[in-house]
């Protein structure tokens, strides 16, 4: 089982529409919105709606989660028209990870 201990992050507030975010995609499991400090012409964050702190809190047996995260990344890359070339990046744990709410960076759109 994955650890779903409750966290209240800035991303939870975006999920609950308590603070604004430029939402690009949403389904039952993930929400995708623009990064506030973009490192690429297209830079979105694929955020788990379940408040997992980081990848290390997801059970290795939870194959569905790992697979669905990558499938959503592919889907959103296509949605944003960057499917030919993009970069996926994930910070795991402090100090690398700033926001302790599992998310995958999707970047692209370079000419
Ligand atoms: P990291 O946890 O280090 O993988 O990066 C967190 C990212 O989240 C960072 O690139 C900036 C972004 N970010 C932080 N606060 C907000 C926010 O309030 N809104 C949005 N859209 N992005 C945020």
PDB file of C-alpha atoms and ligand atoms in Angstrom:
ATOM      1  CA  UNK A   1       0.000   0.000   0.000  1.00  0.00           C
ATOM      2  CA  UNK A   2       1.139   3.522  -0.720  1.00  0.00           C
ATOM      3  CA  UNK A   3       1.352   6.102   2.033  1.00  0.00           C
ATOM      4  CA  UNK A   4      -1.481   8.607   1.614  1.00  0.00           C
ATOM      5  CA  UNK A   5      -0.909  10.455   4.870  1.00  0.00           C
ATOM      6  CA  UNK A   6      -2.568  13.827   4.740  1.00  0.00           C
ATOM      7  CA  UNK A   7      -0.512  16.781   3.567  1.00  0.00           C
ATOM      8  CA  UNK A   8      -1.711  20.256   2.838  1.00  0.00           C
ATOM      9  CA  UNK A   9       0.461  21.799   0.195  1.00  0.00           C
ATOM     10  CA  UNK A  10       0.153  24.779  -2.100  1.00  0.00           C
ATOM     11  CA  UNK A  11      -0.834  22.240  -4.786  1.00  0.00           C
ATOM     12  CA  UNK A  12      -3.728  20.977  -2.635  1.00  0.00           C
ATOM     13  CA  UNK A  13      -5.003  24.546  -2.617  1.00  0.00           C
ATOM     14  CA  UNK A  14      -4.857  24.650  -6.437  1.00  0.00           C
ATOM     15  CA  UNK A  15      -6.673  21.283  -6.618  1.00  0.00           C
ATOM     16  CA  UNK A  16      -9.393  22.686  -4.323  1.00  0.00           C
ATOM     17  CA  UNK A  17      -9.504  25.947  -6.340  1.00  0.00           C
ATOM     18  CA  UNK A  18      -8.593  27.889  -3.208  1.00  0.00           C
ATOM     19  CA  UNK A  19      -5.790  29.602  -5.117  1.00  0.00           C
ATOM     20  CA  UNK A  20      -5.563  30.080  -8.895  1.00  0.00           C
ATOM     21  CA  UNK A  21      -3.599  27.910 -11.275  1.00  0.00           C
ATOM     22  CA  UNK A  22      -3.563  27.721 -15.076  1.00  0.00           C
ATOM     23  CA  UNK A  23      -5.062  24.248 -15.347  1.00  0.00           C
ATOM     24  CA  UNK A  24      -4.288  22.411 -18.583  1.00  0.00           C
ATOM     25  CA  UNK A  25      -5.689  18.968 -17.822  1.00  0.00           C
ATOM     26  CA  UNK A  26      -7.526  17.134 -15.069  1.00  0.00           C
ATOM     27  CA  UNK A  27      -8.836  13.642 -14.424  1.00  0.00           C
ATOM     28  CA  UNK A  28      -9.726  11.591 -11.349  1.00  0.00           C
ATOM     29  CA  UNK A  29      -6.118  10.989 -10.386  1.00  0.00           C
ATOM     30  CA  UNK A  30      -4.080  13.944 -11.660  1.00  0.00           C
ATOM     31  CA  UNK A  31      -4.244  17.672 -12.233  1.00  0.00           C
ATOM     32  CA  UNK A  32      -1.872  19.487 -14.580  1.00  0.00           C
ATOM     33  CA  UNK A  33      -1.138  23.203 -14.396  1.00  0.00           C
ATOM     34  CA  UNK A  34       1.521  25.652 -15.528  1.00  0.00           C
ATOM     35  CA  UNK A  35       4.609  25.978 -13.335  1.00  0.00           C
ATOM     36  CA  UNK A  36       4.770  29.445 -11.772  1.00  0.00           C
ATOM     37  CA  UNK A  37       8.506  29.636 -12.603  1.00  0.00           C
ATOM     38  CA  UNK A  38       8.727  28.109 -16.099  1.00  0.00           C
ATOM     39  CA  UNK A  39      12.085  26.669 -17.158  1.00  0.00           C
ATOM     40  CA  UNK A  40      10.899  26.062 -20.739  1.00  0.00           C
ATOM     41  CA  UNK A  41       8.388  27.566 -23.206  1.00  0.00           C
ATOM     42  CA  UNK A  42       5.971  24.881 -22.023  1.00  0.00           C
ATOM     43  CA  UNK A  43       6.398  23.859 -18.389  1.00  0.00           C
ATOM     44  CA  UNK A  44       3.593  22.144 -16.545  1.00  0.00           C
ATOM     45  CA  UNK A  45       3.374  20.144 -13.352  1.00  0.00           C
ATOM     46  CA  UNK A  46       1.566  16.813 -13.326  1.00  0.00           C
ATOM     47  CA  UNK A  47       0.317  16.592  -9.775  1.00  0.00           C
ATOM     48  CA  UNK A  48      -1.170  13.604  -7.989  1.00  0.00           C
ATOM     49  CA  UNK A  49      -4.563  14.449  -6.483  1.00  0.00           C
ATOM     50  CA  UNK A  50      -3.862  11.908  -3.722  1.00  0.00           C
ATOM     51  CA  UNK A  51      -1.644  13.854  -1.353  1.00  0.00           C
ATOM     52  CA  UNK A  52       1.465  11.694  -1.596  1.00  0.00           C
ATOM     53  CA  UNK A  53       4.544  13.552  -0.413  1.00  0.00           C
ATOM     54  CA  UNK A  54       6.982  12.142  -2.921  1.00  0.00           C
ATOM     55  CA  UNK A  55       7.778   9.213  -5.183  1.00  0.00           C
ATOM     56  CA  UNK A  56       9.416   7.486  -2.219  1.00  0.00           C
ATOM     57  CA  UNK A  57       5.987   7.283  -0.550  1.00  0.00           C
ATOM     58  CA  UNK A  58       4.489   5.287  -3.419  1.00  0.00           C
ATOM     59  CA  UNK A  59       4.707   1.556  -3.026  1.00  0.00           C
ATOM     60  CA  UNK A  60       6.905  -0.150  -5.602  1.00  0.00           C
ATOM     61  CA  UNK A  61       3.999  -2.575  -6.087  1.00  0.00           C
ATOM     62  CA  UNK A  62       1.650   0.235  -7.061  1.00  0.00           C
ATOM     63  CA  UNK A  63       2.395  -0.351 -10.720  1.00  0.00           C
ATOM     64  CA  UNK A  64      -0.857   1.337 -11.759  1.00  0.00           C
ATOM     65  CA  UNK A  65       0.220   4.641 -10.254  1.00  0.00           C
ATOM     66  CA  UNK A  66       3.650   4.614 -11.884  1.00  0.00           C
ATOM     67  CA  UNK A  67       2.199   3.599 -15.242  1.00  0.00           C
ATOM     68  CA  UNK A  68      -0.652   6.087 -15.138  1.00  0.00           C
ATOM     69  CA  UNK A  69       1.684   8.961 -14.270  1.00  0.00           C
ATOM     70  CA  UNK A  70       3.723   8.296 -17.407  1.00  0.00           C
ATOM     71  CA  UNK A  71       0.626   7.763 -19.532  1.00  0.00           C
ATOM     72  CA  UNK A  72      -0.777  11.119 -18.367  1.00  0.00           C
ATOM     73  CA  UNK A  73       2.573  12.743 -19.198  1.00  0.00           C
ATOM     74  CA  UNK A  74       2.309  11.404 -22.748  1.00  0.00           C
ATOM     75  CA  UNK A  75      -1.324  12.458 -23.031  1.00  0.00           C
ATOM     76  CA  UNK A  76      -0.639  16.003 -21.825  1.00  0.00           C
ATOM     77  CA  UNK A  77       2.456  16.332 -24.045  1.00  0.00           C
ATOM     78  CA  UNK A  78       0.196  15.583 -27.004  1.00  0.00           C
ATOM     79  CA  UNK A  79      -2.512  17.919 -25.730  1.00  0.00           C
ATOM     80  CA  UNK A  80       0.033  20.747 -25.523  1.00  0.00           C
ATOM     81  CA  UNK A  81       1.523  19.913 -28.943  1.00  0.00           C
ATOM     82  CA  UNK A  82       5.002  19.008 -27.665  1.00  0.00           C
ATOM     83  CA  UNK A  83       4.832  15.223 -28.113  1.00  0.00           C
ATOM     84  CA  UNK A  84       7.774  15.202 -30.562  1.00  0.00           C
ATOM     85  CA  UNK A  85      10.245  16.399 -27.955  1.00  0.00           C
ATOM     86  CA  UNK A  86       9.853  16.914 -24.255  1.00  0.00           C
ATOM     87  CA  UNK A  87      11.581  16.442 -20.945  1.00  0.00           C
ATOM     88  CA  UNK A  88      10.218  14.819 -17.799  1.00  0.00           C
ATOM     89  CA  UNK A  89      11.814  15.602 -14.461  1.00  0.00           C
ATOM     90  CA  UNK A  90      10.953  14.760 -10.881  1.00  0.00           C
ATOM     91  CA  UNK A  91      12.567  15.997  -7.692  1.00  0.00           C
ATOM     92  CA  UNK A  92      12.304  13.521  -4.838  1.00  0.00           C
ATOM     93  CA  UNK A  93      12.742  14.656  -1.240  1.00  0.00           C
ATOM     94  CA  UNK A  94      14.216  17.819   0.253  1.00  0.00           C
ATOM     95  CA  UNK A  95      16.331  19.677  -0.590  1.00  0.00           C
ATOM     96  CA  UNK A  96      15.832  18.726  -4.255  1.00  0.00           C
ATOM     97  CA  UNK A  97      12.046  18.808  -3.910  1.00  0.00           C
ATOM     98  CA  UNK A  98      10.587  22.166  -2.945  1.00  0.00           C
ATOM     99  CA  UNK A  99       6.873  21.314  -2.794  1.00  0.00           C
ATOM    100  CA  UNK A 100       6.216  18.113  -0.821  1.00  0.00           C
ATOM    101  CA  UNK A 101       3.338  16.946  -2.972  1.00  0.00           C
ATOM    102  CA  UNK A 102       4.231  14.419  -5.635  1.00  0.00           C
ATOM    103  CA  UNK A 103       4.562  15.979  -9.073  1.00  0.00           C
ATOM    104  CA  UNK A 104       6.282  15.426 -12.370  1.00  0.00           C
ATOM    105  CA  UNK A 105       7.654  18.342 -14.390  1.00  0.00           C
ATOM    106  CA  UNK A 106       6.831  18.217 -18.110  1.00  0.00           C
ATOM    107  CA  UNK A 107       8.848  20.643 -20.224  1.00  0.00           C
ATOM    108  CA  UNK A 108       9.082  21.312 -23.930  1.00  0.00           C
ATOM    109  CA  UNK A 109       8.254  23.734 -26.707  1.00  0.00           C
ATOM    110  CA  UNK A 110      11.843  24.659 -27.602  1.00  0.00           C
ATOM    111  CA  UNK A 111      12.354  25.724 -31.238  1.00  0.00           C
TER     112      UNK A 111
HETATM  113  P1  LIG B   1      10.008  21.023  -7.001  1.00  0.00           P
HETATM  114  O1  LIG B   1       9.185  20.706  -5.773  1.00  0.00           O
HETATM  115  O2  LIG B   1      11.412  21.426  -6.662  1.00  0.00           O
HETATM  116  O3  LIG B   1       9.999  19.905  -8.006  1.00  0.00           O
HETATM  117  O4  LIG B   1       9.380  22.272  -7.742  1.00  0.00           O
HETATM  118  C1  LIG B   1       8.182  22.853  -7.397  1.00  0.00           C
HETATM  119  C2  LIG B   1       7.721  23.718  -8.532  1.00  0.00           C
HETATM  120  O5  LIG B   1       6.455  24.242  -8.182  1.00  0.00           O
HETATM  121  C3  LIG B   1       8.616  24.894  -8.873  1.00  0.00           C
HETATM  122  O6  LIG B   1       9.096  24.754 -10.212  1.00  0.00           O
HETATM  123  C4  LIG B   1       7.723  26.129  -8.757  1.00  0.00           C
HETATM  124  C5  LIG B   1       6.340  25.543  -8.701  1.00  0.00           C
HETATM  125  N1  LIG B   1       5.425  26.258  -7.809  1.00  0.00           N
HETATM  126  C6  LIG B   1       5.653  26.569  -6.506  1.00  0.00           C
HETATM  127  N2  LIG B   1       4.575  27.220  -5.998  1.00  0.00           N
HETATM  128  C7  LIG B   1       3.659  27.291  -7.001  1.00  0.00           C
HETATM  129  C8  LIG B   1       2.352  27.841  -7.090  1.00  0.00           C
HETATM  130  O7  LIG B   1       1.792  28.394  -6.136  1.00  0.00           O
HETATM  131  N3  LIG B   1       1.714  27.746  -8.286  1.00  0.00           N
HETATM  132  C9  LIG B   1       2.301  27.122  -9.369  1.00  0.00           C
HETATM  133  N4  LIG B   1       1.591  27.086 -10.501  1.00  0.00           N
HETATM  134  N5  LIG B   1       3.535  26.595  -9.321  1.00  0.00           N
HETATM  135  C10 LIG B   1       4.203  26.677  -8.151  1.00  0.00           C
END
